[in-house]
Each structure stands twice: as structure tokens, then as C-alpha cells.
Short mmCIF file of C-alpha atoms in Angstrom, two decimals:
data_model
loop_
_atom_site.label_atom_id
_atom_site.label_comp_id
_atom_site.label_asym_id
_atom_site.label_seq_id
_atom_site.Cartn_x
_atom_site.Cartn_y
_atom_site.Cartn_z
CA MET S 20 126.29 108.11 90.08
CA PHE S 21 128.16 106.04 87.53
CA ASN S 22 131.55 106.63 89.10
CA GLY S 23 133.13 103.72 90.90
CA PHE S 24 132.30 100.85 88.55
CA GLY S 25 135.97 100.64 87.56
CA SER S 26 137.13 100.14 91.13
CA LEU S 27 134.48 97.47 91.73
CA LEU S 28 135.44 95.45 88.65
CA GLN S 29 139.09 94.99 89.47
CA GLY S 30 141.31 93.70 92.23
CA ASP S 31 139.84 92.21 95.40
CA TYR S 32 136.30 93.36 94.67
CA LEU S 33 136.23 91.65 91.28
CA HIS S 34 137.64 88.51 92.88
CA ALA S 35 134.92 88.68 95.55
CA PHE S 36 132.15 89.13 92.97
CA LEU S 37 133.43 86.17 90.95
CA GLY S 38 133.59 84.06 94.09
CA GLY S 39 130.01 84.97 94.97
CA ALA S 40 128.87 84.20 91.44
CA GLY S 41 130.59 80.83 91.64
CA VAL S 42 128.82 79.94 94.88
CA THR S 43 125.45 81.01 93.40
CA LEU S 44 125.99 78.81 90.35
CA GLN S 45 127.09 75.95 92.59
CA LEU S 46 123.88 76.26 94.63
CA PHE S 47 121.80 76.43 91.47
CA PHE S 48 123.28 73.52 89.54
CA ILE S 49 123.55 71.10 92.46
CA SER S 50 120.04 71.94 93.71
CA ALA S 51 118.56 71.74 90.19
CA VAL S 52 119.98 68.26 89.53
CA LEU S 53 119.02 66.88 92.95
CA ALA S 54 115.57 68.50 92.75
CA PHE S 55 114.85 66.89 89.37
CA VAL S 56 115.88 63.43 90.60
CA LEU S 57 113.81 63.79 93.76
CA ALA S 58 110.87 65.18 91.78
CA CYS S 59 110.87 62.14 89.50
CA LEU S 60 110.76 59.92 92.59
CA LEU S 61 107.92 61.92 94.13
CA MET S 62 105.98 61.90 90.90
CA GLY S 63 106.45 58.13 90.58
CA ILE S 64 105.08 57.62 94.09
CA ARG S 65 102.00 59.68 93.29
CA LEU S 66 101.39 57.79 90.05
CA ILE S 67 101.46 54.42 91.84
CA PRO S 68 98.03 53.49 93.22
CA GLY S 69 98.05 53.75 97.02
CA ARG S 70 96.74 56.34 99.43
CA ILE S 71 99.60 56.36 101.93
CA GLY S 72 102.34 57.26 99.47
CA ASP S 73 100.14 59.82 97.74
CA PHE S 74 99.24 61.39 101.09
CA VAL S 75 102.86 61.67 102.25
CA VAL S 76 103.96 63.26 98.98
CA ALA S 77 100.94 65.59 99.01
CA VAL S 78 101.88 66.81 102.50
CA PHE S 79 105.49 67.33 101.38
CA VAL S 80 104.36 69.32 98.33
CA GLU S 81 101.85 71.45 100.25
CA TYR S 82 104.43 72.35 102.91
CA HIS S 83 107.05 73.47 100.43
CA ARG S 84 104.56 75.32 98.22
CA ASN S 85 102.84 77.21 101.05
CA VAL S 86 105.62 77.96 103.55
CA PRO S 87 107.91 80.85 102.46
CA SER S 88 111.26 79.71 101.10
CA LEU S 89 113.10 81.88 103.64
CA VAL S 90 111.32 80.12 106.51
CA GLN S 91 112.32 76.75 105.05
CA LEU S 92 115.94 77.91 104.94
CA PHE S 93 115.74 78.97 108.59
CA VAL S 94 114.19 75.67 109.61
CA TRP S 95 117.07 73.75 108.07
CA TYR S 96 119.88 76.05 109.18
CA PHE S 97 118.72 77.00 112.67
CA GLY S 98 116.25 74.26 113.57
CA ILE S 99 117.40 70.90 112.21
CA PRO S 100 120.96 71.10 113.66
CA GLN S 101 119.44 71.33 117.16
CA LEU S 102 118.10 67.80 116.64
CA LEU S 103 121.52 66.38 115.77
CA PRO S 104 124.26 65.16 118.11
CA MET S 105 126.99 67.68 118.97
CA ALA S 106 129.54 65.73 116.94
CA ALA S 107 127.36 66.02 113.84
CA GLN S 108 126.79 69.73 114.48
CA ASP S 109 130.53 70.32 114.79
CA TRP S 110 131.23 68.42 111.57
CA ILE S 111 128.57 70.35 109.65
CA ASN S 112 129.78 73.70 110.97
CA GLY S 113 133.32 72.80 109.97
CA HIS S 114 132.37 71.76 106.44
CA GLY S 115 130.31 74.71 105.18
CA GLY S 116 127.03 74.08 106.95
CA GLU S 117 125.43 77.15 105.43
CA VAL S 118 126.07 75.81 101.92
CA ILE S 119 124.92 72.30 102.82
CA PHE S 120 121.65 73.44 104.36
CA ALA S 121 121.03 75.96 101.59
CA ILE S 122 121.32 73.18 99.01
CA ILE S 123 119.02 70.92 101.02
CA ALA S 124 116.36 73.61 101.44
CA LEU S 125 116.54 74.74 97.82
CA THR S 126 116.44 71.15 96.57
CA LEU S 127 113.39 70.16 98.58
CA ASN S 128 111.54 73.37 97.72
CA SER S 129 112.22 73.06 94.01
CA ALA S 130 111.46 69.33 93.96
CA ALA S 131 107.96 69.98 95.26
CA TYR S 132 107.18 72.27 92.34
CA VAL S 133 108.95 70.19 89.70
CA SER S 134 107.16 67.01 90.80
CA GLU S 135 103.81 68.71 90.26
CA ASP S 136 104.92 70.04 86.88
CA LEU S 137 105.95 66.54 85.80
CA ARG S 138 102.75 65.00 87.18
CA SER S 139 100.69 67.54 85.27
CA GLY S 140 102.59 66.57 82.12
CA PHE S 141 101.76 62.91 82.65
CA ARG S 142 98.12 63.61 83.47
CA SER S 143 97.74 65.55 80.22
CA LEU S 144 98.47 62.40 78.18
CA PRO S 145 95.62 60.30 76.77
CA ASN S 146 94.79 57.35 79.02
CA GLY S 147 94.67 54.88 76.14
CA GLN S 148 98.37 55.08 75.28
CA THR S 149 99.45 52.67 78.02
CA GLU S 150 96.78 50.15 77.07
CA ALA S 151 97.70 50.46 73.37
CA ALA S 152 101.37 49.88 74.13
CA ARG S 153 100.50 46.86 76.24
CA ALA S 154 98.39 45.46 73.41
CA LEU S 155 101.39 45.79 71.09
CA GLY S 156 103.54 43.78 73.51
CA ILE S 157 105.55 46.74 74.84
CA ASN S 158 106.41 46.34 78.52
CA TYR S 159 105.77 49.10 81.07
CA VAL S 160 109.39 50.27 81.34
CA GLN S 161 109.67 50.65 77.55
CA THR S 162 106.30 52.40 77.48
CA LEU S 163 107.54 54.92 80.03
CA ARG S 164 110.92 55.47 78.35
CA LYS S 165 109.83 55.60 74.71
CA ILE S 166 106.24 56.84 74.81
CA LEU S 167 105.09 58.47 78.04
CA ILE S 168 108.18 60.27 79.38
CA PRO S 169 109.08 62.09 76.13
CA GLN S 170 105.51 63.37 75.79
CA ALA S 171 105.28 64.32 79.46
CA MET S 172 108.59 66.18 79.26
CA ARG S 173 107.36 68.05 76.19
CA ALA S 174 104.14 69.04 77.97
CA SER S 175 105.90 70.17 81.15
CA ALA S 176 108.97 71.76 79.52
CA PRO S 177 107.77 75.39 79.80
CA SER S 178 106.94 74.92 83.48
CA LEU S 179 110.29 73.28 84.15
CA VAL S 180 112.15 76.17 82.55
CA ASN S 181 110.16 78.63 84.66
CA GLN S 182 111.00 76.61 87.77
CA ALA S 183 114.70 76.68 86.87
CA LEU S 184 114.46 80.48 86.63
CA SER S 185 112.73 80.63 89.99
CA LEU S 186 115.37 78.42 91.59
CA PHE S 187 118.19 80.55 90.20
CA LYS S 188 116.69 83.69 91.69
CA THR S 189 115.77 82.00 94.98
CA THR S 190 119.44 81.22 95.63
CA ALA S 191 119.74 84.86 96.70
CA LEU S 192 117.83 83.98 99.89
CA ALA S 193 120.81 81.89 101.01
CA MET S 194 122.50 85.14 102.06
CA ALA S 195 120.17 85.14 105.09
CA ILE S 196 121.99 82.14 106.58
CA GLY S 197 125.47 83.44 105.78
CA THR S 198 126.10 81.66 102.49
CA ALA S 199 128.70 83.66 100.59
CA GLU S 200 126.73 83.76 97.33
CA MET S 201 126.27 86.78 95.07
CA MET S 202 123.91 88.80 97.21
CA TYR S 203 125.90 88.18 100.39
CA ILE S 204 129.08 89.39 98.68
CA THR S 205 127.21 92.35 97.22
CA ARG S 206 126.04 93.45 100.67
CA GLN S 207 129.55 93.05 102.04
CA ILE S 208 131.09 95.19 99.29
CA GLU S 209 128.32 97.78 99.56
CA GLY S 210 128.99 98.04 103.29
CA GLU S 211 132.68 98.64 102.67
CA THR S 212 132.44 101.07 99.76
CA TYR S 213 129.02 102.74 100.27
CA MET S 214 128.56 102.42 96.50
CA THR S 215 124.99 101.17 96.79
CA PHE S 216 123.88 101.76 93.22
CA GLN S 217 127.05 100.40 91.64
CA THR S 218 127.28 97.21 93.72
CA PHE S 219 123.63 96.28 93.23
CA ALA S 220 123.88 97.14 89.54
CA VAL S 221 126.68 94.59 89.22
CA ALA S 222 124.57 91.99 91.06
CA SER S 223 121.52 92.79 88.90
CA LEU S 224 123.57 92.34 85.73
CA PHE S 225 124.75 88.94 86.95
CA TYR S 226 121.19 87.76 87.64
CA LEU S 227 119.97 89.14 84.31
CA ILE S 228 122.69 87.30 82.40
CA GLY S 229 121.99 84.12 84.35
CA SER S 230 118.23 84.33 83.77
CA TRP S 231 118.64 85.05 80.06
CA SER S 232 121.01 82.10 79.74
CA ILE S 233 118.49 79.78 81.37
CA MET S 234 115.73 81.04 79.06
CA ILE S 235 117.89 80.58 75.96
CA LEU S 236 119.01 77.10 76.99
CA GLY S 237 115.40 76.25 77.87
CA ALA S 238 114.20 77.33 74.42
CA VAL S 239 116.92 75.22 72.77
CA TRP S 240 115.95 72.25 74.94
CA GLN S 241 112.26 72.61 74.07
CA ARG S 242 113.09 72.85 70.38
CA ARG S 243 115.14 69.65 70.57
CA ILE S 244 112.25 67.89 72.28
CA ASP S 245 109.87 69.06 69.54
CA LEU S 246 112.25 67.85 66.82
CA ARG S 247 112.67 64.48 68.50
CA MET S 248 108.92 64.07 68.87
CA ALA S 249 108.40 64.98 65.20
CA ARG S 250 110.56 62.11 63.98
#
């Protein structure tokens, strides 16, 4: 059962595994950054008084939280291109459309969750802090940057780390639209070698190492936030 690991971890197979790992990390990091930026925007819209903006964001969040991630990937990869001109479809297909649409779907899905985590962090803060800052002559931007955001990030940090873990593992769904990430490469190698246990063991080890790394970095980040707040 344990025979064959040596042949998988050298030559073309090793190169293929490393390439798949690189694509997975690319999907994760790009989607994570874009999702956080979009989540901050969505949260800001929901914090601003106004029913229209809050309703639009609420619909966005409910869709991405209640529709399976795989369906969202299919909508973007198979459905959205049908609405585009042929020239746009040809350009996308010629420039890694599966990667582009995977990043879009993963970003939007993650942003919906992250925006709610951030909003929960803000809602956990005492209401009187903004008024107290205003009474001290601190403007709203400074209040956000120096008082509210650090506390909200501290409150939502555990949820954000969990969401990062979820996003990292969800990248495996991109194989369904032909993205050459880790699981796609694993299936390809398994089909060529028939070493089912060995190939999926290699993939499992990669995801374990990635998840542990995220948890360790998340713990370090939370500790730094706590130290900064203690000053």
C-alpha cells in the first residue's frame, strides 16, 4: 500500500503536484485579498443608514451563504459567459477563463461571509464609543481607524481565521470547472498511475500543511492584535 510514493515525488509527477499546489495558493491568496476588500465595502454599506443599500447587500449575502459553492462556480463558468459577446468569451477562454471565474466565484462567496463576520464585530462594540470620541473632538475617520476598527478586528479575528481556512479548502471545488489546482492534478495523476491511496495521501498532506499554516499565522495575528490593544 505504501509503495509508489517515491515515484510520485520525483520527476514529472512532482512537477505536476508543485504546479497544482501553486495554482491552489494563487486562488487562495488572490481570492482572500479581494474578498476582504469587498467585505469591508459591503459592511460599510450595511452600517450606513439606508434601506436600499442594506437590502441589496442582504440579498447578496443570503445568495452566497445559501447556494452551494459548487453551484456558484458553475453559474460563473458556464452561465455568465453566455451573456457576454463572443469577442469577450474568446478572450476569456484564451486567458485562463477557468482560473478567472474560479477567483471571482471564490471571492464573492468568501466576501459574503467575511462581511457578516466584520459586521458582527462592529455590532459587538458599545454604542457610546462613537459619541464619546465625537465629544472629545475626534472626527469619524479617526474614530474608525483608531478606536472602532481595531476593536472590531479583535472581536471578529477568530471568525476571519476560520473563514480563511474554509476558503483554502473550498479552492478544491475549482477542479470541477477544469482549473488545474491541487485536486485536479491529483485526479489526473491517479488516473494515470492507479495509485489512488498514494496520490490522495499527497494531496491530503498538502491541505493539512496549508491549514495548519493558516491556523498558526492566525494565532500569531490574533496575539499581535491583543498586544496592540493592551498598549
